Coordinates of C-alpha atoms in Angstrom, one line a residue:
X1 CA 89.4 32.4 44.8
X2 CA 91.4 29.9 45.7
X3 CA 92.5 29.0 49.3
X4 CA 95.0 26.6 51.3
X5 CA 96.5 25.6 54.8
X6 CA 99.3 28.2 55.2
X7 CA 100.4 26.7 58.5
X8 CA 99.1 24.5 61.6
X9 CA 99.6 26.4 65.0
X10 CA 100.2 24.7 68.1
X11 CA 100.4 25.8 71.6
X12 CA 103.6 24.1 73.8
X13 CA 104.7 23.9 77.3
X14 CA 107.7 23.0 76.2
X15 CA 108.1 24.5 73.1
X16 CA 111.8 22.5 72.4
X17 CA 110.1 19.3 73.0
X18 CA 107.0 19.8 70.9
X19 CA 109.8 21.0 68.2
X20 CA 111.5 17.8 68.1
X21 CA 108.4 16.3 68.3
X22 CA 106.9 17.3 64.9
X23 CA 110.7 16.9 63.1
X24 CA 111.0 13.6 64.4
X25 CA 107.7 12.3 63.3
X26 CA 107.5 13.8 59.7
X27 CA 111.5 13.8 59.5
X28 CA 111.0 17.8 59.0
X29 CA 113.4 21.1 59.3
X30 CA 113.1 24.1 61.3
X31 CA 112.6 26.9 59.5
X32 CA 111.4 30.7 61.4
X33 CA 108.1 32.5 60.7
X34 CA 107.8 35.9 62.8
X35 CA 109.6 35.3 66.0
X36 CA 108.2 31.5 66.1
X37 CA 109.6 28.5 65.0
X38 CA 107.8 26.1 62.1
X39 CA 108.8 22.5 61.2
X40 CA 108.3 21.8 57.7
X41 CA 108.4 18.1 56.0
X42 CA 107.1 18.2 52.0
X43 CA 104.0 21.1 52.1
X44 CA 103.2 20.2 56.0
X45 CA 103.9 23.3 58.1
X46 CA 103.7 23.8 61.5
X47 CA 104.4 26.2 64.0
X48 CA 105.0 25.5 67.9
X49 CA 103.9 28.8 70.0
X50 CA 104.4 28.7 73.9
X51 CA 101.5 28.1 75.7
X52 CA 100.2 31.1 77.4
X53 CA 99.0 31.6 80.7
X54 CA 95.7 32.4 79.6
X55 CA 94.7 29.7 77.2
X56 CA 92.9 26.6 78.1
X57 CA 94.8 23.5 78.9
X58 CA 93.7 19.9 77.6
X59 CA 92.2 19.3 74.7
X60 CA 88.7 17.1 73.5
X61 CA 89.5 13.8 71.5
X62 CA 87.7 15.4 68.6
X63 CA 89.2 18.0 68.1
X64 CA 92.6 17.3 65.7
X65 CA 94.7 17.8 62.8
X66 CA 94.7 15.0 60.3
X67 CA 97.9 14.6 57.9
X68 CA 98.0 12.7 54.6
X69 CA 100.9 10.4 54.1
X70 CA 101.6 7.7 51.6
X71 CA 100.9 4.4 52.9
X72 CA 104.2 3.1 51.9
X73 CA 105.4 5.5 54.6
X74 CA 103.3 3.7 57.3
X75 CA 106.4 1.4 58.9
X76 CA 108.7 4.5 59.1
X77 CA 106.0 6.3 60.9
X78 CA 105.4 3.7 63.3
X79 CA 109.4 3.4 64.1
X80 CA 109.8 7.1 64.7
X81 CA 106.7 6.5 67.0
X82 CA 108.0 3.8 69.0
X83 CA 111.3 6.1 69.3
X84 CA 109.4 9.0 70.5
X85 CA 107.7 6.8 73.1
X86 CA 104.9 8.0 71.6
X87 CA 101.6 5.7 72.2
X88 CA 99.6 5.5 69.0
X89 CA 96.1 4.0 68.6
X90 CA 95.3 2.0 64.6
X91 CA 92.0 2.8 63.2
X92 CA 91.4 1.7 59.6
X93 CA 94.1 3.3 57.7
X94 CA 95.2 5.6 60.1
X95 CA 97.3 5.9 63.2
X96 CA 96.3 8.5 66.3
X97 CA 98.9 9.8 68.4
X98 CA 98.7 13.0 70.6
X99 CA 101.4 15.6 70.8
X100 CA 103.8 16.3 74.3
X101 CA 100.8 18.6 74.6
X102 CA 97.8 16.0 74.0
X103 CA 97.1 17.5 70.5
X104 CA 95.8 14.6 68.8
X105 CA 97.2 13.8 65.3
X106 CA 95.3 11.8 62.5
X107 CA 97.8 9.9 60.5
X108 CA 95.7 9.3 57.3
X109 CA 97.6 7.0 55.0
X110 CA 96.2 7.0 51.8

């Protein structure tokens, strides 16, 4: 059997925001998936869900989503970045930057 990454899920406050978010940093489209929205840049797919009341706010340093992207891609990144305002952290050959929502992202380029 074979098996792969259908979508990423995230939970938003502001689900608008976290959308532009995600199609600003991987320069992706909105496309719908069952009454949500997904942003979709190459195979990457990802869909932003309001937060509910219930769910558990904040979220532990280790816990993340890592995404492959060329290296050559690395300066384009790092613009759309600074743009967002986003604060992003270097380690080796990757960038860490959390979502409006503190999601942390693992920007592997490879």
């Amino acid at each position: 059997m074979t098996f792969h990454v259908h979508h990423i899920g995230v939970a938003a406050c502001d689900v608008e925001r976290t959308l532009a978010f995600y199609e600003t940093l991987f320069d992706g489209r909105r496309e719908p998936l069952g009454g949500h929205m997904l942003v979709v840049a190459g195979e990457l797919r990802v869909a932003v869900v309001p937060l509910r009341d219930d769910d558990p706010r904040g979220h532990a340093a280790g816990l993340h989503v890592a995404v492959a992207l060329p290296t050559s891609a690395r300066q384009d990144v790092e613009q759309r970045l600074r743009a967002l305002g986003a604060p992003h952290e270097p380690a080796r050959s990757s960038l860490y930057v959390r979502d409006p929502d503190g999601l942390t992202l693992e920007l592997v380029f490879t």
